[in-house]
């Protein structure tokens, strides 16, 4: 008899879990407060890291592992990081087969870009809309499973609590957000993939619908939580319609340079202090350096040296967002940001070359969506029978 798996959340982690469970013969009940098209994963921009070595740099999963452990200051779980870096190339090829439209280099090689905290090009990307492209392919794949009866959707349903049979989880309770009807779902296992806890913060680039309520309810029930301090900082955002818009790290990966003014001359402080990686240092370090320098001068992100071709082929989403929020192709736009004041100054609207100015304004950190190349934590509470037959939930990665 097939098992029933309940999945809370229909973003990248939830859809991936649903596909894997369905392909292994389980009946899946997929619960989400919003349709997958509005999941936070859609907003992931930069890419997904994998040592594909399509740039002939002698890259390997082992080097990917070393860079990741170093960027994590030695705090990351080495077993989890090893599993992620070893599996990453195969996962990218799986996404390709699923229909993800990655940028390609040549006929069949995935194009790769530089990204923070790594010495070699290993970030596969789809222009600046990687999350949207991955989610589009996954949504289509899950719909095929729905059509075959393997996946049942519960959109516009919010998670209330787990059903407990003694100390064993045997399902969950959800609520229809339209009718307010409470529904009990029995199941052999519950996987929670509800996304980030953005509701804990007044300032965030993450979706406002990711309140952290699911995690809070699990904690109330006694589920242990770990690594709550490891929430990702992002150094560059701009306020847009009461929300924070991310200036993707891809902007620096493609040649954007942070600088400040010293004696009225550009001072590329990241390149001076960190000559090996410069503007591609990990985000926590970059955010701290921007904050330090901001006491002396405004901080700028110079993208004027990025070519029209790169803007069009690799950063078009970011460029379009800048046009959208400004309302015109040539603009001077200023708003208070989460940690910065930002001005978009289009130097040449024909070639879409621009410079972004940032001045950190307060010490309140902003957080960014947990992006697609990071291991996404899931909590699974199974019956003793399922636990004997299944892998631990902390082996699930994205």
Short mmCIF file of C-alpha atoms in Angstrom, two decimals:
data_model
loop_
_atom_site.label_atom_id
_atom_site.label_comp_id
_atom_site.label_asym_id
_atom_site.label_seq_id
_atom_site.Cartn_x
_atom_site.Cartn_y
_atom_site.Cartn_z
CA UNK A 1 0.00 0.00 0.00
CA UNK A 2 1.43 3.39 -1.00
CA UNK A 3 2.24 5.94 1.66
CA UNK A 4 0.60 9.36 1.96
CA UNK A 5 3.05 12.25 2.22
CA UNK A 6 1.79 15.70 3.20
CA UNK A 7 3.97 18.62 2.09
CA UNK A 8 3.51 22.10 3.55
CA UNK A 9 4.75 24.66 1.04
CA UNK A 10 4.73 24.72 -2.75
CA UNK A 11 7.89 26.62 -3.56
CA UNK A 12 11.08 25.06 -4.89
CA UNK A 13 11.63 22.78 -1.87
CA UNK A 14 7.98 21.73 -1.71
CA UNK A 15 7.62 21.01 -5.42
CA UNK A 16 10.92 19.12 -5.50
CA UNK A 17 9.80 16.98 -2.56
CA UNK A 18 6.41 16.40 -4.22
CA UNK A 19 8.04 15.25 -7.46
CA UNK A 20 10.44 12.89 -5.70
CA UNK A 21 7.71 11.42 -3.49
CA UNK A 22 5.35 10.91 -6.43
CA UNK A 23 8.05 9.32 -8.56
CA UNK A 24 8.69 6.88 -5.71
CA UNK A 25 5.07 5.79 -5.64
CA UNK A 26 3.74 7.92 -2.77
CA UNK A 27 0.44 9.76 -2.75
CA UNK A 28 1.18 13.44 -2.18
CA UNK A 29 -1.01 16.12 -0.63
CA UNK A 30 0.53 19.51 -1.43
CA UNK A 31 -0.61 22.34 0.85
CA UNK A 32 0.12 26.03 0.28
CA UNK A 33 -1.39 29.36 1.21
CA UNK A 34 -0.64 30.71 -2.28
CA UNK A 35 -0.28 29.15 -5.75
CA UNK A 36 3.24 28.08 -6.67
CA UNK A 37 3.43 30.93 -9.18
CA UNK A 38 3.53 33.32 -6.21
CA UNK A 39 6.05 31.40 -4.13
CA UNK A 40 9.15 33.22 -2.94
CA UNK A 41 11.31 30.86 -5.02
CA UNK A 42 10.11 32.65 -8.16
CA UNK A 43 12.08 35.70 -7.05
CA UNK A 44 15.46 33.98 -6.80
CA UNK A 45 17.68 35.70 -9.35
CA UNK A 46 21.33 34.77 -9.37
CA UNK A 47 21.66 31.04 -10.06
CA UNK A 48 22.49 27.64 -8.64
CA UNK A 49 26.04 26.54 -7.88
CA UNK A 50 27.43 23.32 -9.30
CA UNK A 51 30.96 22.32 -10.31
CA UNK A 52 30.10 21.62 -13.96
CA UNK A 53 33.52 22.79 -15.20
CA UNK A 54 32.18 24.03 -18.54
CA UNK A 55 34.73 26.88 -18.42
CA UNK A 56 37.75 24.52 -18.36
CA UNK A 57 38.92 25.80 -14.99
CA UNK A 58 39.56 22.30 -13.56
CA UNK A 59 36.69 22.79 -11.16
CA UNK A 60 35.38 19.91 -9.08
CA UNK A 61 32.79 19.16 -6.37
CA UNK A 62 35.71 18.90 -3.95
CA UNK A 63 36.77 22.48 -4.68
CA UNK A 64 33.14 23.55 -4.43
CA UNK A 65 33.07 21.90 -0.99
CA UNK A 66 36.25 23.70 0.12
CA UNK A 67 34.98 27.12 -1.01
CA UNK A 68 31.63 26.57 0.72
CA UNK A 69 33.15 25.52 4.03
CA UNK A 70 35.49 28.52 3.90
CA UNK A 71 32.66 30.94 3.11
CA UNK A 72 30.75 29.47 6.06
CA UNK A 73 33.69 30.21 8.38
CA UNK A 74 33.88 26.51 9.17
CA UNK A 75 30.43 26.52 10.78
CA UNK A 76 28.54 24.54 8.12
CA UNK A 77 27.78 20.85 8.58
CA UNK A 78 30.49 19.22 6.44
CA UNK A 79 28.35 16.15 5.73
CA UNK A 80 25.50 18.31 4.43
CA UNK A 81 27.86 20.48 2.36
CA UNK A 82 29.63 17.42 0.94
CA UNK A 83 26.33 15.86 -0.07
CA UNK A 84 25.15 19.11 -1.67
CA UNK A 85 28.32 19.75 -3.68
CA UNK A 86 28.56 16.14 -4.86
CA UNK A 87 24.90 16.09 -5.96
CA UNK A 88 24.83 19.58 -7.49
CA UNK A 89 26.01 18.74 -11.07
CA UNK A 90 23.48 15.92 -11.39
CA UNK A 91 20.72 18.17 -10.06
CA UNK A 92 21.48 20.85 -12.66
CA UNK A 93 21.29 18.24 -15.43
CA UNK A 94 18.02 16.97 -13.93
CA UNK A 95 16.64 20.52 -14.05
CA UNK A 96 17.75 20.79 -17.69
CA UNK A 97 15.82 17.63 -18.54
CA UNK A 98 12.86 19.04 -16.64
CA UNK A 99 12.85 21.99 -19.05
CA UNK A 100 14.69 24.77 -17.20
CA UNK A 101 16.02 27.26 -19.73
CA UNK A 102 19.50 27.89 -18.39
CA UNK A 103 21.82 30.18 -20.34
CA UNK A 104 23.98 27.96 -22.52
CA UNK A 105 27.56 28.27 -23.69
CA UNK A 106 27.86 26.58 -27.04
CA UNK A 107 25.54 23.77 -28.08
CA UNK A 108 25.06 21.79 -24.89
CA UNK A 109 27.21 23.34 -22.14
CA UNK A 110 25.54 25.25 -19.35
CA UNK A 111 26.95 28.77 -19.07
CA UNK A 112 28.47 29.67 -15.71
CA UNK A 113 29.08 32.98 -13.98
CA UNK A 114 31.13 34.19 -11.02
CA UNK A 115 29.41 34.48 -7.67
CA UNK A 116 30.36 35.45 -4.15
CA UNK A 117 32.57 33.21 -2.05
CA UNK A 118 33.90 31.05 -4.87
CA UNK A 119 37.14 31.12 -6.81
CA UNK A 120 35.81 29.64 -10.05
CA UNK A 121 32.81 30.12 -12.28
CA UNK A 122 30.25 27.58 -11.14
CA UNK A 123 26.89 29.38 -10.99
CA UNK A 124 24.40 28.09 -13.57
CA UNK A 125 21.79 30.74 -14.31
CA UNK A 126 18.86 31.73 -16.50
CA UNK A 127 19.55 35.41 -17.21
CA UNK A 128 18.53 37.11 -13.94
CA UNK A 129 15.33 35.08 -13.52
CA UNK A 130 16.72 31.71 -12.46
CA UNK A 131 14.11 31.06 -9.81
CA UNK A 132 11.26 31.86 -12.18
CA UNK A 133 12.61 29.50 -14.83
CA UNK A 134 13.14 26.64 -12.37
CA UNK A 135 9.71 27.13 -10.83
CA UNK A 136 8.01 27.21 -14.25
CA UNK A 137 9.53 23.83 -15.15
CA UNK A 138 8.71 22.32 -11.76
CA UNK A 139 5.12 23.58 -11.78
CA UNK A 140 4.57 21.90 -15.16
CA UNK A 141 6.11 18.65 -13.90
CA UNK A 142 3.95 18.62 -10.76
CA UNK A 143 0.83 19.33 -12.83
CA UNK A 144 1.53 16.18 -14.81
CA UNK A 145 1.65 14.28 -11.51
CA UNK A 146 -1.64 15.91 -10.54
CA UNK A 147 -3.19 14.74 -13.79
CA UNK A 148 -2.07 11.18 -13.03
CA UNK A 149 -3.65 11.34 -9.56
CA UNK A 150 -0.34 11.13 -7.66
CA UNK A 151 -0.48 14.71 -6.34
CA UNK A 152 -3.50 16.46 -4.80
CA UNK A 153 -3.30 20.23 -4.42
CA UNK A 154 -4.63 22.22 -1.47
CA UNK A 155 -3.96 25.79 -2.64
CA UNK A 156 -5.18 28.68 -0.49
CA UNK A 157 -4.99 26.52 2.61
CA UNK A 158 -2.97 27.57 5.63
CA UNK A 159 -1.22 25.22 8.04
CA UNK A 160 -2.63 25.26 11.59
CA UNK A 161 -0.95 22.42 13.47
CA UNK A 162 0.20 18.80 13.33
CA UNK A 163 -2.01 15.83 14.17
CA UNK A 164 -0.31 13.84 16.90
CA UNK A 165 -0.92 10.22 17.81
CA UNK A 166 0.94 10.13 21.09
CA UNK A 167 4.42 11.31 20.20
CA UNK A 168 4.05 10.37 16.54
CA UNK A 169 2.94 12.76 13.80
CA UNK A 170 0.05 11.27 11.83
CA UNK A 171 -1.00 14.22 9.68
CA UNK A 172 -1.87 17.87 10.02
CA UNK A 173 -4.73 20.35 10.30
CA UNK A 174 -5.19 23.02 7.65
CA UNK A 175 -7.72 25.79 7.02
CA UNK A 176 -9.40 26.81 3.77
CA UNK A 177 -8.65 30.52 3.50
CA UNK A 178 -11.84 31.17 1.52
CA UNK A 179 -14.44 29.25 3.54
CA UNK A 180 -12.46 29.21 6.82
CA UNK A 181 -13.31 25.51 7.05
CA UNK A 182 -10.88 23.41 9.06
CA UNK A 183 -9.65 20.23 7.33
CA UNK A 184 -7.82 17.33 8.96
CA UNK A 185 -5.37 15.53 6.67
CA UNK A 186 -4.18 12.09 7.79
CA UNK A 187 -0.78 11.05 6.50
CA UNK A 188 2.22 8.81 7.02
CA UNK A 189 4.66 11.71 6.95
CA UNK A 190 4.63 15.50 6.96
CA UNK A 191 7.38 17.47 5.21
CA UNK A 192 7.51 21.15 6.09
CA UNK A 193 8.99 23.31 3.31
CA UNK A 194 7.36 26.60 4.22
CA UNK A 195 10.23 28.92 3.36
CA UNK A 196 11.97 31.68 5.26
CA UNK A 197 10.83 33.38 8.46
CA UNK A 198 10.57 36.88 7.04
CA UNK A 199 7.87 37.86 9.52
CA UNK A 200 10.53 38.06 12.22
CA UNK A 201 12.04 41.12 10.54
CA UNK A 202 10.73 44.56 9.81
CA UNK A 203 12.97 44.82 6.75
CA UNK A 204 13.30 42.02 4.22
CA UNK A 205 13.54 41.35 0.51
CA UNK A 206 11.56 38.15 1.09
CA UNK A 207 7.85 37.66 0.50
CA UNK A 208 5.60 39.24 3.11
CA UNK A 209 3.53 36.05 3.07
CA UNK A 210 6.44 34.11 4.61
CA UNK A 211 5.59 35.07 8.18
CA UNK A 212 7.32 32.24 10.03
CA UNK A 213 4.03 31.09 11.57
CA UNK A 214 4.53 27.47 10.49
CA UNK A 215 7.97 27.29 12.08
CA UNK A 216 6.61 28.94 15.22
CA UNK A 217 3.84 26.33 15.54
CA UNK A 218 6.32 23.49 15.12
CA UNK A 219 8.52 25.02 17.80
CA UNK A 220 5.48 25.30 20.10
CA UNK A 221 4.86 21.59 19.58
CA UNK A 222 8.39 20.77 20.63
CA UNK A 223 10.16 20.42 17.29
CA UNK A 224 13.81 21.40 17.82
CA UNK A 225 15.06 24.28 15.69
CA UNK A 226 18.69 24.90 14.84
CA UNK A 227 20.89 27.55 13.23
CA UNK A 228 18.35 30.35 13.61
CA UNK A 229 21.22 32.83 13.48
CA UNK A 230 22.20 31.64 10.00
CA UNK A 231 19.78 33.84 8.11
CA UNK A 232 21.25 35.25 4.94
CA UNK A 233 22.14 38.93 4.77
CA UNK A 234 22.17 40.77 1.48
CA UNK A 235 24.07 44.04 1.11
CA UNK A 236 22.10 45.70 -1.71
CA UNK A 237 18.36 46.47 -1.82
CA UNK A 238 16.02 49.32 -2.73
CA UNK A 239 12.59 50.15 -1.36
CA UNK A 240 9.84 49.77 -3.94
CA UNK A 241 6.17 50.24 -3.13
CA UNK A 242 6.64 49.52 0.56
CA UNK A 243 8.67 46.41 -0.26
CA UNK A 244 12.41 45.85 -0.61
CA UNK A 245 13.70 44.93 -4.05
CA UNK A 246 16.89 42.93 -4.26
CA UNK A 247 19.83 44.14 -6.33
CA UNK A 248 21.08 40.69 -7.27
CA UNK A 249 24.58 39.52 -6.53
CA UNK A 250 24.66 38.71 -10.23
CA UNK A 251 25.28 42.43 -10.78
CA UNK A 252 28.63 42.04 -9.04
CA UNK A 253 29.20 38.61 -10.56
CA UNK A 254 29.07 40.15 -14.02
CA UNK A 255 31.45 42.98 -13.21
CA UNK A 256 29.70 45.45 -10.90
CA UNK A 257 32.20 47.16 -8.58
CA UNK A 258 31.53 48.58 -5.14
CA UNK A 259 33.31 51.83 -4.35
CA UNK A 260 33.21 54.90 -2.15
CA UNK A 261 34.59 58.40 -2.64
CA UNK A 262 37.86 59.26 -0.95
CA UNK A 263 39.38 62.66 -1.74
CA UNK A 264 36.76 62.90 -4.50
CA UNK A 265 38.22 59.83 -6.19
CA UNK A 266 36.66 56.37 -6.52
CA UNK A 267 37.95 54.03 -3.83
CA UNK A 268 37.23 50.38 -4.71
CA UNK A 269 37.44 49.26 -1.11
CA UNK A 270 36.44 45.62 -1.62
CA UNK A 271 39.12 45.13 -4.26
CA UNK A 272 41.72 46.82 -2.06
CA UNK A 273 40.94 44.82 1.07
CA UNK A 274 40.18 41.49 -0.62
CA UNK A 275 42.31 41.41 -3.79
CA UNK A 276 41.62 37.74 -4.52
CA UNK A 277 37.81 37.90 -4.73
CA UNK A 278 37.09 41.62 -4.39
CA UNK A 279 33.39 42.31 -4.94
CA UNK A 280 32.69 38.57 -4.93
CA UNK A 281 33.36 38.07 -1.23
CA UNK A 282 30.53 36.33 0.65
CA UNK A 283 27.52 38.50 1.36
CA UNK A 284 27.94 38.77 5.12
CA UNK A 285 31.46 40.14 4.64
CA UNK A 286 30.34 42.49 1.86
CA UNK A 287 27.47 43.80 3.99
CA UNK A 288 29.81 44.50 6.91
CA UNK A 289 32.34 46.29 4.71
CA UNK A 290 29.62 48.49 3.16
CA UNK A 291 28.43 49.36 6.65
CA UNK A 292 31.93 50.31 7.82
CA UNK A 293 32.71 52.42 4.76
CA UNK A 294 29.33 54.15 4.87
CA UNK A 295 30.42 56.08 7.96
CA UNK A 296 33.01 57.80 5.79
CA UNK A 297 31.27 58.12 2.43
CA UNK A 298 28.35 57.05 0.32
CA UNK A 299 28.81 53.61 -1.18
CA UNK A 300 28.33 53.02 -4.91
CA UNK A 301 27.86 50.01 -7.17
CA UNK A 302 29.41 50.90 -10.51
CA UNK A 303 28.03 48.91 -13.44
CA UNK A 304 29.03 51.30 -16.22
CA UNK A 305 31.70 48.91 -17.53
CA UNK A 306 29.24 46.07 -18.09
CA UNK A 307 28.55 45.68 -21.79
CA UNK A 308 25.19 45.98 -23.51
CA UNK A 309 25.39 42.29 -24.45
CA UNK A 310 25.82 41.14 -20.85
CA UNK A 311 23.01 43.42 -19.64
CA UNK A 312 20.69 42.05 -22.33
CA UNK A 313 21.62 38.38 -22.02
CA UNK A 314 22.40 37.99 -18.33
CA UNK A 315 20.95 40.92 -16.35
CA UNK A 316 17.86 41.87 -18.31
CA UNK A 317 15.53 41.17 -15.39
CA UNK A 318 17.43 43.54 -13.11
CA UNK A 319 17.56 46.22 -15.81
CA UNK A 320 13.82 45.85 -16.49
CA UNK A 321 13.08 46.12 -12.76
CA UNK A 322 15.03 49.37 -12.62
CA UNK A 323 13.01 50.76 -15.52
CA UNK A 324 9.76 49.53 -14.00
CA UNK A 325 10.24 51.13 -10.60
CA UNK A 326 11.50 54.39 -12.10
CA UNK A 327 8.78 54.67 -14.72
CA UNK A 328 11.12 55.76 -17.52
CA UNK A 329 14.28 54.71 -19.29
CA UNK A 330 16.40 57.62 -18.09
CA UNK A 331 15.90 58.47 -14.46
CA UNK A 332 17.20 59.76 -11.19
CA UNK A 333 15.45 57.79 -8.47
CA UNK A 334 16.05 57.98 -4.73
CA UNK A 335 14.40 56.03 -1.93
CA UNK A 336 15.29 55.01 1.58
CA UNK A 337 16.21 51.32 1.56
CA UNK A 338 16.46 48.64 4.20
CA UNK A 339 20.08 49.39 4.93
CA UNK A 340 20.72 51.98 2.27
CA UNK A 341 19.66 54.91 0.23
CA UNK A 342 19.79 54.02 -3.43
CA UNK A 343 19.87 56.11 -6.56
CA UNK A 344 19.55 54.59 -10.01
CA UNK A 345 21.26 56.78 -12.56
CA UNK A 346 21.01 55.53 -16.14
CA UNK A 347 24.17 56.61 -17.86
CA UNK A 348 23.07 55.50 -21.30
CA UNK A 349 19.52 54.25 -21.74
CA UNK A 350 20.22 52.83 -25.19
CA UNK A 351 22.87 50.45 -23.90
CA UNK A 352 21.20 50.06 -20.51
CA UNK A 353 24.34 50.95 -18.62
CA UNK A 354 23.82 52.27 -15.15
CA UNK A 355 25.31 53.03 -11.78
CA UNK A 356 23.70 52.23 -8.46
CA UNK A 357 24.49 54.41 -5.46
CA UNK A 358 24.04 53.12 -1.92
CA UNK A 359 24.33 54.77 1.48
CA UNK A 360 23.56 52.50 4.45
CA UNK A 361 21.16 54.31 6.73
CA UNK A 362 20.78 52.12 9.81
CA UNK A 363 22.04 48.96 11.44
CA UNK A 364 18.90 46.89 10.96
CA UNK A 365 19.81 43.94 8.72
CA UNK A 366 17.70 42.94 5.78
CA UNK A 367 17.29 39.31 4.89
CA UNK A 368 17.00 37.71 1.51
CA UNK A 369 15.09 34.73 0.30
CA UNK A 370 16.94 31.49 0.99
CA UNK A 371 18.09 31.02 -2.53
CA UNK A 372 18.07 27.95 -4.73
CA UNK A 373 21.71 26.95 -4.33
CA UNK A 374 21.45 26.76 -0.52
CA UNK A 375 20.44 23.57 1.26
CA UNK A 376 16.81 24.11 2.26
CA UNK A 377 15.98 22.68 5.70
CA UNK A 378 12.86 20.57 5.92
CA UNK A 379 11.37 18.92 8.98
CA UNK A 380 9.69 15.57 8.43
CA UNK A 381 7.73 13.89 11.19
CA UNK A 382 6.89 10.35 10.26
CA UNK A 383 5.32 7.32 11.79
CA UNK A 384 7.79 4.76 13.14
CA UNK A 385 7.05 2.58 10.11
CA UNK A 386 7.95 5.35 7.63
CA UNK A 387 11.05 6.28 9.61
CA UNK A 388 12.34 2.72 9.26
CA UNK A 389 11.82 2.82 5.49
CA UNK A 390 12.83 6.41 4.67
CA UNK A 391 15.92 8.58 4.68
CA UNK A 392 16.09 11.27 7.39
CA UNK A 393 14.46 14.55 6.44
CA UNK A 394 17.70 16.47 6.85
CA UNK A 395 19.06 14.67 3.78
CA UNK A 396 16.64 16.60 1.57
CA UNK A 397 18.46 19.28 -0.37
CA UNK A 398 17.68 21.67 -3.19
#
